[in-house]
PDB file of C-alpha atoms in Angstrom:
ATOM      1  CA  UNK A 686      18.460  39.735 117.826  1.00  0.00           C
ATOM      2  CA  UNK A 687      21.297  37.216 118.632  1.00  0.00           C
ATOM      3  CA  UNK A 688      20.945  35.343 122.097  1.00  0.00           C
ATOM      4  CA  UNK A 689      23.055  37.924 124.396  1.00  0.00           C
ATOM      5  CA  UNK A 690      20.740  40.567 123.844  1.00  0.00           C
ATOM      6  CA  UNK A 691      17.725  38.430 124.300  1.00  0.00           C
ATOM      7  CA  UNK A 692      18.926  37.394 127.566  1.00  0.00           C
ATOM      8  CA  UNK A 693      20.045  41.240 128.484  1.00  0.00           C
ATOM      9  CA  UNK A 694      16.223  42.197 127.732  1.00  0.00           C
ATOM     10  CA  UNK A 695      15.359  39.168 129.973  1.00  0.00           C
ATOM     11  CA  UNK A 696      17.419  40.423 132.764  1.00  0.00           C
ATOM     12  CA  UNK A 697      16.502  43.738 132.544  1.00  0.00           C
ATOM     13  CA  UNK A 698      12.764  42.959 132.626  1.00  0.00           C
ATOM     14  CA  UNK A 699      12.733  40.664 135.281  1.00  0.00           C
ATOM     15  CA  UNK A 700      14.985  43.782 137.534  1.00  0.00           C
ATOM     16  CA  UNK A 701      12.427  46.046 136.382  1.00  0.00           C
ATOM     17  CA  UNK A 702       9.276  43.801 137.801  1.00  0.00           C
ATOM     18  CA  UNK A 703      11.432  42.798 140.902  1.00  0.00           C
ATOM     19  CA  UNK A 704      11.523  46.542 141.764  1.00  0.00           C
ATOM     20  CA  UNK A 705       8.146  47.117 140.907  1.00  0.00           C
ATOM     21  CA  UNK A 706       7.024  44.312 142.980  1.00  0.00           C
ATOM     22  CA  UNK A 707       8.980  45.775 145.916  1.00  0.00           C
ATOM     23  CA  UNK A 708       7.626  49.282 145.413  1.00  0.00           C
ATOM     24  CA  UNK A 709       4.058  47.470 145.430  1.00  0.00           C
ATOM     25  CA  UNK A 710       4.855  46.231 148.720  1.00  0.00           C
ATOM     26  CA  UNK A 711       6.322  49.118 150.189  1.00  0.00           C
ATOM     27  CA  UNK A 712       4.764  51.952 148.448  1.00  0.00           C
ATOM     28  CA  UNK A 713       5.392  54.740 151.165  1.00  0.00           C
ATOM     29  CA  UNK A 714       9.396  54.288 150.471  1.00  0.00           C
ATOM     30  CA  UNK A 715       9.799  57.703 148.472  1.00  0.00           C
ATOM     31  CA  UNK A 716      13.258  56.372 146.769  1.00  0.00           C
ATOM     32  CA  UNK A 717      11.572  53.134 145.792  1.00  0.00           C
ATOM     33  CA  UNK A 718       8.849  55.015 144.518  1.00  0.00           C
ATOM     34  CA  UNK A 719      11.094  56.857 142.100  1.00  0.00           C
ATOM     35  CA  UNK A 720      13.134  54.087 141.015  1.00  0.00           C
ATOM     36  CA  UNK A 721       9.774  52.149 140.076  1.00  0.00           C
ATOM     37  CA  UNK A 722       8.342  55.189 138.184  1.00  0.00           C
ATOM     38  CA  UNK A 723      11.930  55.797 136.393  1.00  0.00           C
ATOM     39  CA  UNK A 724      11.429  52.048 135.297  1.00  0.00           C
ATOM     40  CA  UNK A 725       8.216  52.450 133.694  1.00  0.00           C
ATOM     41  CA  UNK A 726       9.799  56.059 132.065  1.00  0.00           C
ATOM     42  CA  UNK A 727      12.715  53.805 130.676  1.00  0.00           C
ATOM     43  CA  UNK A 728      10.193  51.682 129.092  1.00  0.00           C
ATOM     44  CA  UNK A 729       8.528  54.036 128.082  1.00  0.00           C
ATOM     45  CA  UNK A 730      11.285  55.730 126.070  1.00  0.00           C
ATOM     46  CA  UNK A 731      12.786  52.279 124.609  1.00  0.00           C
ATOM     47  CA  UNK A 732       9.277  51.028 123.493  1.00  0.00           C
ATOM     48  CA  UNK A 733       9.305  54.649 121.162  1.00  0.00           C
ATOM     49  CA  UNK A 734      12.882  54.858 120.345  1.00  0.00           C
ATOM     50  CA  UNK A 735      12.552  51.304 118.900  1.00  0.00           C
ATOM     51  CA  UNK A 736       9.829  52.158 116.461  1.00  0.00           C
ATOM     52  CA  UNK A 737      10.120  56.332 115.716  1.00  0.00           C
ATOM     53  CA  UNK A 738      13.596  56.227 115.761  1.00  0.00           C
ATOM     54  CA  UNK A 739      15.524  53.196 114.880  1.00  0.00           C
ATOM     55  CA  UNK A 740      12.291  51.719 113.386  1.00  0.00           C
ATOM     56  CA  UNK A 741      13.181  47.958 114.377  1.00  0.00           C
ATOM     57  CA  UNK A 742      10.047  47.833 115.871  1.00  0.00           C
ATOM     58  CA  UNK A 743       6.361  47.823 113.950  1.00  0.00           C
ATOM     59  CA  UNK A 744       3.706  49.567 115.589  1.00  0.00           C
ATOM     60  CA  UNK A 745       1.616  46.004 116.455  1.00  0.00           C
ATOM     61  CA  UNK A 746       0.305  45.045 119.144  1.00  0.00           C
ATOM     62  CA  UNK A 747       3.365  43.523 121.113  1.00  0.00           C
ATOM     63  CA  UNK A 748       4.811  47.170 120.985  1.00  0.00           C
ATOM     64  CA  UNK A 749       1.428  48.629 121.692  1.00  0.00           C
ATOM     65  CA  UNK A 750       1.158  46.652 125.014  1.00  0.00           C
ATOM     66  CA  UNK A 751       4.056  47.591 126.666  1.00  0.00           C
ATOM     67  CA  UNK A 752       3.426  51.019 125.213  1.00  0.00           C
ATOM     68  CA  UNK A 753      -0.154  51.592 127.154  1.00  0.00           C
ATOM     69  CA  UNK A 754       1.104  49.806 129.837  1.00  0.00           C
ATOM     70  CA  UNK A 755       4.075  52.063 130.558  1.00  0.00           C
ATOM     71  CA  UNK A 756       1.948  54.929 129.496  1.00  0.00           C
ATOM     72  CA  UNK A 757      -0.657  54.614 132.142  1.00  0.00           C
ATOM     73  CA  UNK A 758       1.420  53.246 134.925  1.00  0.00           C
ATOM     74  CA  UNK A 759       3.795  56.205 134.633  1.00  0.00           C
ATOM     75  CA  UNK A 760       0.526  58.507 135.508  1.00  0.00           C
ATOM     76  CA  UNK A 761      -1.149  56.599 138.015  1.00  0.00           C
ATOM     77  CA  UNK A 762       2.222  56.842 139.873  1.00  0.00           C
ATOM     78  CA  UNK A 763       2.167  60.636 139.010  1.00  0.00           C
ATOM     79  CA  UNK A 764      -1.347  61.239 140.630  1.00  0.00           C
ATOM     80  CA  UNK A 765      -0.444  58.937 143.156  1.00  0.00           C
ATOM     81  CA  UNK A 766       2.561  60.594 144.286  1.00  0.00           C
ATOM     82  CA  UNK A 767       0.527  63.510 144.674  1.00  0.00           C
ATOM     83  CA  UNK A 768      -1.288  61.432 147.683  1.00  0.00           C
ATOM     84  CA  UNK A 769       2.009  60.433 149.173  1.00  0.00           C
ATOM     85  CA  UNK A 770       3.386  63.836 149.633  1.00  0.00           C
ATOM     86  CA  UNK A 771      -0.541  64.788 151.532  1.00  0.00           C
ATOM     87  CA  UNK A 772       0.355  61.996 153.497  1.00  0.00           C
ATOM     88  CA  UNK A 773       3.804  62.554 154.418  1.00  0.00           C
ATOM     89  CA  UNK A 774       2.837  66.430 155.203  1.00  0.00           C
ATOM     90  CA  UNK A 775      -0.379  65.081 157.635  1.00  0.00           C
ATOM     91  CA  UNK A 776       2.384  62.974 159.494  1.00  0.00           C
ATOM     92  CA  UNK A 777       4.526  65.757 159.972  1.00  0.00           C
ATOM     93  CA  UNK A 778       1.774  68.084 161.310  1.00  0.00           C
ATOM     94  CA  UNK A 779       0.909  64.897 163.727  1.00  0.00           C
ATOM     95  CA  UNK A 780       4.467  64.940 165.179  1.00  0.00           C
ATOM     96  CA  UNK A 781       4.557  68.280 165.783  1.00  0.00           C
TER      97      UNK A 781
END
């Protein structure tokens, strides 16, 4: 790892938990939503492509972290989007 890719992965991480932080705050926002769960999918998929298929990574721990993490986040916002479309649908109803 030379020190522009470092500081990529350091940018990109700290974009991902700046929009992750905003969807925390403002959970109802359906696009935010999205982009939050597509961050933890992109995680998701460079976590595994770095140690099944370009095997630069070792399955240890500090793989394994980010891996769970990712993992469960990605369905808790699954089930919970499940609760956000109930919601939106009562509000409807309510209006009408």
């Amino acid at each position: 790892v030379n020190g522009l890719q470092a500081r990529t992965f350091g940018v990109w991480t700290l974009l991902a938990s700046v929009i992750r932080c905003l969807c925390a705050i403002d959970i109802r926002n359906r696009t935010l939503y999205y982009i939050t769960l597509f961050t933890f999918c992109l995680a998701l998929v460079h976590f595994l492509s770095e140690v099944f298929i370009y095997h630069t990574a070792a399955l240890t721990i500090g793989v394994m972290a980010p891996l769970m993490v990712a993992s469960f986040s990605m369905l808790g916002m699954l089930i919970g989007l499940q609760y956000l479309e109930v919601e939106e649908l009562s509000q409807n109803k309510k209006k009408n």
